[in-house]
Coordinates of C-alpha atoms in Angstrom, one line a residue:
X563 CA -123.3 85.0 0.1
X564 CA -121.0 82.5 -2.1
X565 CA -117.1 83.0 -2.0
X566 CA -117.3 84.2 -6.0
X567 CA -119.6 87.1 -4.7
X568 CA -117.4 87.6 -1.7
X569 CA -114.4 87.9 -3.9
X570 CA -116.2 90.2 -6.5
X571 CA -117.8 92.5 -3.7
X572 CA -114.6 93.4 -2.1
X573 CA -112.7 93.9 -5.6
X574 CA -116.0 95.8 -7.6
X575 CA -114.7 97.8 -10.2
X576 CA -112.1 95.8 -11.6
X577 CA -111.7 94.5 -15.1
X578 CA -111.6 90.8 -15.7
X579 CA -108.6 90.1 -18.0
X580 CA -105.5 87.4 -17.6
X581 CA -103.6 86.4 -15.0
X582 CA -100.3 86.7 -13.1
X583 CA -98.0 84.4 -11.3
X584 CA -96.9 83.9 -7.8
X585 CA -93.9 82.8 -5.9
X586 CA -92.6 80.0 -3.7
X587 CA -91.2 79.8 -0.4
X588 CA -88.1 81.3 -1.8
X589 CA -89.4 84.4 -2.8
X590 CA -89.2 84.4 -6.8
X591 CA -92.4 84.4 -9.1
X592 CA -93.1 80.3 -10.5
X593 CA -95.8 79.8 -13.2
X594 CA -98.2 77.8 -11.4
X595 CA -100.9 79.9 -12.0
X596 CA -102.6 79.5 -8.3
X597 CA -105.4 81.1 -6.9
X598 CA -109.1 81.7 -8.3
X599 CA -109.9 83.1 -11.8
X600 CA -110.4 86.8 -11.0
X601 CA -109.2 89.4 -13.4
X602 CA -106.6 92.4 -13.3
X603 CA -106.9 95.9 -12.5
X604 CA -105.7 98.5 -15.0
X605 CA -103.4 100.2 -11.8
X606 CA -99.8 100.1 -12.4
X607 CA -97.9 97.0 -12.0
X608 CA -96.4 96.6 -8.2
X609 CA -94.6 94.5 -6.1
X610 CA -96.1 92.8 -2.6
X611 CA -94.0 90.6 -0.3
X612 CA -95.7 88.2 2.2
X613 CA -93.6 86.7 4.7
X614 CA -95.5 83.6 7.2
X615 CA -94.5 81.5 9.9
X616 CA -95.6 78.3 7.6
X617 CA -94.4 75.0 8.9
X618 CA -93.8 72.9 5.4
X619 CA -96.6 70.6 5.2
X620 CA -99.3 72.2 7.0
X621 CA -102.2 72.6 4.9
X622 CA -103.6 75.8 6.5
X623 CA -100.9 77.9 4.4
X624 CA -102.2 76.5 1.1
X625 CA -105.6 78.4 1.8
X626 CA -103.7 81.6 2.9
X627 CA -101.9 81.3 -0.1
X628 CA -104.8 80.7 -2.2
X629 CA -106.5 83.8 -1.1
X630 CA -103.4 85.9 -1.5
X631 CA -102.9 84.7 -5.2
X632 CA -106.3 85.3 -6.1
X633 CA -106.1 89.0 -5.0
X634 CA -102.5 89.1 -6.7
X635 CA -104.0 88.3 -9.8
X636 CA -107.0 90.7 -9.5
X637 CA -104.9 93.6 -8.8
X638 CA -101.9 93.3 -11.3
X639 CA -99.7 92.7 -8.3
X640 CA -96.3 90.4 -8.5
X641 CA -96.8 88.6 -5.4
X642 CA -93.7 87.3 -3.5
X643 CA -94.4 84.7 -0.9
X644 CA -91.6 83.2 1.6
X645 CA -92.1 81.6 4.8
X646 CA -90.1 80.0 7.6
X647 CA -91.2 78.7 11.0
X648 CA -88.0 80.4 12.7
X649 CA -88.9 83.7 13.4
X650 CA -85.5 84.9 13.1
X651 CA -85.8 83.6 9.6
X652 CA -89.0 85.3 9.0
X653 CA -87.4 88.6 9.9
X654 CA -84.5 88.1 7.1
X655 CA -87.2 87.7 5.1
X656 CA -88.9 90.4 5.8
X657 CA -85.7 92.7 5.6
X658 CA -84.6 91.1 2.4
X659 CA -88.4 92.3 1.0
X660 CA -87.4 96.0 2.2
X661 CA -83.7 95.5 0.6
X662 CA -85.3 94.8 -2.7
X663 CA -87.9 97.7 -2.7
X664 CA -91.3 95.8 -2.2
X665 CA -94.2 98.3 -2.4
X666 CA -95.7 96.8 0.1
X667 CA -95.5 93.8 3.0
X668 CA -98.2 91.2 4.5
X669 CA -96.7 89.5 7.4
X670 CA -97.6 87.2 10.5
X671 CA -96.2 88.0 13.8
X672 CA -96.4 84.6 15.7
X673 CA -93.4 85.8 17.8
X674 CA -93.8 89.5 17.6
X675 CA -90.6 90.3 19.6
X676 CA -88.8 88.7 17.0
X677 CA -90.3 90.7 14.2
X678 CA -90.6 94.0 15.6
X679 CA -87.1 95.5 14.4
X680 CA -87.2 94.4 10.9
X681 CA -91.6 95.4 10.7
X682 CA -90.5 98.7 11.9
X683 CA -87.5 99.1 9.6
X684 CA -90.1 98.7 6.8
X685 CA -92.2 101.2 8.0
X686 CA -89.4 103.7 8.9
X687 CA -88.8 103.3 4.8
X688 CA -92.6 104.2 4.1
X689 CA -93.1 100.9 3.1
X690 CA -96.9 100.2 4.0
X691 CA -97.0 96.7 6.3
X692 CA -100.4 94.7 7.2
X693 CA -100.3 92.1 9.6
X694 CA -102.6 88.7 9.2
X695 CA -103.5 85.8 11.2
X696 CA -101.2 86.1 14.2
X697 CA -100.2 89.1 16.3
X698 CA -103.4 90.6 16.7
X699 CA -102.1 92.5 20.5
X700 CA -98.9 93.6 19.0
X701 CA -99.1 95.1 15.3
X702 CA -100.2 98.4 16.4
X703 CA -96.9 99.3 18.1
X704 CA -95.1 98.3 15.4
X705 CA -96.4 100.6 13.0
X706 CA -98.5 98.4 11.1
X707 CA -101.8 99.5 9.3
X708 CA -104.1 97.0 9.5
X709 CA -104.9 93.7 10.7
X710 CA -106.9 90.5 9.6
X711 CA -107.5 87.4 11.8
X712 CA -109.7 85.8 14.3
X713 CA -109.0 87.1 17.9
X714 CA -107.5 83.8 19.6
X715 CA -108.4 84.4 23.0
X716 CA -112.2 84.9 22.0
X717 CA -112.0 82.1 19.6
X718 CA -110.7 79.8 22.5
X719 CA -113.3 81.1 24.8
X720 CA -115.9 80.0 22.2
X721 CA -114.5 76.7 21.7
X722 CA -114.4 76.2 25.6
X723 CA -118.3 76.9 25.7
X724 CA -118.8 74.5 23.0
X725 CA -116.7 71.7 24.8
X726 CA -118.7 72.5 28.0
X727 CA -121.8 71.9 26.2
X728 CA -120.7 68.8 24.4
X729 CA -120.4 67.4 28.1
X730 CA -116.6 67.1 27.9
X731 CA -114.9 66.3 31.4
X732 CA -111.2 66.7 30.9
X733 CA -109.6 68.2 27.4
X734 CA -106.2 68.6 26.1
X735 CA -105.6 71.7 24.0
X736 CA -102.7 71.0 21.7
X737 CA -100.2 73.3 20.6
X738 CA -98.2 72.5 17.9
X739 CA -95.8 75.2 17.8
X740 CA -94.3 76.3 21.5
X741 CA -94.1 80.5 22.1
X742 CA -96.7 80.9 19.2
X743 CA -98.7 84.1 20.6
X744 CA -102.1 83.1 18.9
X745 CA -102.0 79.3 19.6
X746 CA -101.0 80.1 23.4
X747 CA -104.3 82.7 23.4
X748 CA -106.4 80.0 21.9
X749 CA -105.5 77.4 24.7
X750 CA -105.9 80.3 27.2
X751 CA -109.4 81.3 25.8
X752 CA -110.4 77.7 26.1
X753 CA -109.3 77.5 29.9
X754 CA -111.1 80.7 30.6
X755 CA -114.3 79.1 29.5
X756 CA -113.6 75.7 30.5
X757 CA -111.0 75.1 33.2
X758 CA -110.5 71.3 32.9
X759 CA -107.9 71.5 30.2
X760 CA -104.4 70.8 29.9
X761 CA -101.9 72.0 27.7
X762 CA -99.7 69.4 25.5
X763 CA -96.8 70.8 23.6
X764 CA -96.1 68.7 20.5
X765 CA -93.2 69.4 17.8
X766 CA -95.4 70.3 14.6
X767 CA -92.5 70.2 12.6
X768 CA -92.5 66.3 13.2
X769 CA -95.9 64.7 12.7
X770 CA -94.8 61.0 13.6
X771 CA -93.8 62.8 17.2
X772 CA -97.1 64.6 17.4
X773 CA -98.6 61.3 17.1
X774 CA -96.8 59.5 19.7
X775 CA -96.9 62.4 22.1
X776 CA -100.5 62.6 21.9
X777 CA -101.3 58.9 22.0
X778 CA -98.4 58.5 25.0
X779 CA -100.5 61.1 27.0
X780 CA -103.9 59.4 26.2
X781 CA -102.4 56.1 27.6
X782 CA -101.0 58.0 30.7
X783 CA -104.6 59.5 31.4
X784 CA -107.6 57.6 30.3
X785 CA -109.3 60.9 31.8
X786 CA -108.6 62.8 28.8
X787 CA -112.0 62.5 26.6
X788 CA -111.4 65.2 24.3
X789 CA -108.4 66.2 22.4
X790 CA -108.3 69.7 20.9
X791 CA -106.1 70.4 18.1
X792 CA -105.1 73.7 17.0
X793 CA -104.8 73.1 13.2
X794 CA -106.3 70.5 10.4
X795 CA -103.6 68.1 10.1
X796 CA -102.6 67.9 14.0
X797 CA -106.5 67.2 14.5
X798 CA -105.9 64.1 11.6
X799 CA -103.1 63.1 13.4
X800 CA -104.8 63.0 16.8
X801 CA -107.5 60.7 15.6
X802 CA -104.7 58.4 14.6
X803 CA -103.7 58.8 18.4
X804 CA -106.8 58.1 19.7
X805 CA -106.8 54.8 17.8
X806 CA -103.7 53.6 18.9
X807 CA -104.2 54.4 22.3
X808 CA -107.5 52.4 22.6
X809 CA -108.8 55.6 23.7
X810 CA -112.5 56.8 23.6
X811 CA -111.6 60.4 23.4
X812 CA -113.2 62.9 20.8
X813 CA -111.3 64.9 18.4
X814 CA -112.1 68.7 17.7
X815 CA -110.0 71.5 16.1
X816 CA -109.4 75.0 15.1
X817 CA -109.0 75.3 11.4
X818 CA -109.9 73.3 8.2
X819 CA -108.9 71.4 5.1
X820 CA -110.3 69.1 2.7
X821 CA -109.3 65.9 4.2
X822 CA -111.0 67.4 7.3
X823 CA -114.1 67.7 5.7
X824 CA -114.5 64.2 5.4
X825 CA -113.2 63.6 8.7
X826 CA -116.3 65.6 10.2
X827 CA -118.3 64.0 8.0
X828 CA -118.2 60.4 9.2
X829 CA -117.7 61.6 13.1
X830 CA -113.9 61.3 13.4
X831 CA -113.7 64.8 13.9
X832 CA -116.6 66.6 16.0
X833 CA -116.0 70.5 14.9
X834 CA -113.9 72.9 13.4
X835 CA -113.5 76.6 14.4
X836 CA -113.1 78.3 11.1
X837 CA -110.9 81.5 11.0
X838 CA -111.5 81.7 7.2
X839 CA -107.8 81.7 6.0
X840 CA -108.3 82.2 2.2
X841 CA -109.8 85.4 3.4
X842 CA -106.8 86.3 5.3
X843 CA -104.6 86.1 2.4
X844 CA -107.0 87.7 0.2
X845 CA -107.7 90.9 2.2
X846 CA -103.8 91.3 3.0
X847 CA -103.0 91.5 -0.3
X848 CA -105.9 93.4 -1.5
X849 CA -105.9 96.0 1.4
X850 CA -102.2 96.9 0.5
X851 CA -103.4 97.6 -3.1
X852 CA -106.1 99.8 -1.7
X853 CA -103.8 101.4 0.4
X854 CA -101.4 102.2 -2.3
X855 CA -103.7 103.3 -5.1
X856 CA -106.3 105.0 -2.9
X857 CA -104.9 105.7 0.6
X858 CA -107.6 103.2 2.0
X859 CA -107.3 101.5 5.7
X860 CA -109.8 99.0 6.5
X861 CA -110.6 98.8 10.2
X862 CA -110.2 102.1 11.9
X863 CA -107.2 101.0 13.9
X864 CA -109.2 98.1 15.0
X865 CA -108.5 94.5 13.8
X866 CA -110.8 93.1 10.8
X867 CA -111.8 89.9 12.2
X868 CA -112.6 86.8 10.0
X869 CA -113.4 84.4 12.5
X870 CA -114.6 82.4 14.6
X871 CA -117.1 80.6 13.2
X872 CA -118.1 76.5 13.6
X873 CA -118.3 74.0 11.2
X874 CA -119.9 70.5 11.9
X875 CA -122.1 68.1 10.7
X876 CA -125.0 70.5 10.7
X877 CA -123.3 72.7 8.1
X878 CA -120.4 70.6 6.3
X879 CA -122.2 70.7 3.2
X880 CA -122.4 74.2 2.9
X881 CA -118.3 74.5 3.1
X882 CA -117.6 70.9 1.2
X883 CA -117.2 72.1 -2.5
X884 CA -115.2 75.3 -1.4
X885 CA -112.6 72.7 0.3
X886 CA -112.5 70.5 -2.3
X887 CA -111.6 73.4 -4.6
X888 CA -108.8 74.2 -2.1
X889 CA -110.4 77.4 -0.7
X890 CA -111.8 76.7 2.7

């Protein structure tokens, strides 16, 4: 199924008219006209806040936001997007959304304990909350109605099996945000299926530091034959580190972006684990529209998985056109 058909199937029954605007990290609407052309529902206008743990410059969140914008246009929603890599600031954004009287909230739960009070305050005021991308083990306890994403541990296990089949001998799993529950789960899953893994923590807010930390590790330990990144920008940086260290290590990763497509094409990166961030953003917003307008809940108190799947040289052309358009 093509992406356009998927969007049409999820949002069946809406009329194709007009567009609405989305917001920047400050939570105020802009006029960027992002997202894909889909149409606008004839249901009453509503306001949805989306709060993520985005690190500035991480292209993963461009895909999430594009999906959210697409659903917002179709559903006649004013989308207020805000983000901060620090959990206390994310919680403050949630509280601000509650105070402003939004109709619903979509939120990531990378550090659930810090987010719990604000999320519970929202649900206590009968504001429906959905979670996506991170926090799969915590969302139900917070009164969140739905969750969209991949199981980080299972995705890690699949990556570990792939590494074993590739003949890897020693792997470093690069965590770019220490304490992020889903990133930690990915590396734990890798280790469960492929024990010869060492975790390497880097400062994902400082890409030169990421490059130098990986380079230093490769120089210090020539036995490392694979660098496994947990995000596309960090994988592309790891390719630089391999060259700078004079290493023969291969690079694989979780998540994709347009630049990663070319890196897989030319063999700089072996494969990527795809969790479909566009779909996560789309479903998070569209599910709130369905809940608010028809009482629908997706998943039956179980997470709705958007991954994992592998993208490699055998299927890269299947997603290349979508990546170029900024949706994969």
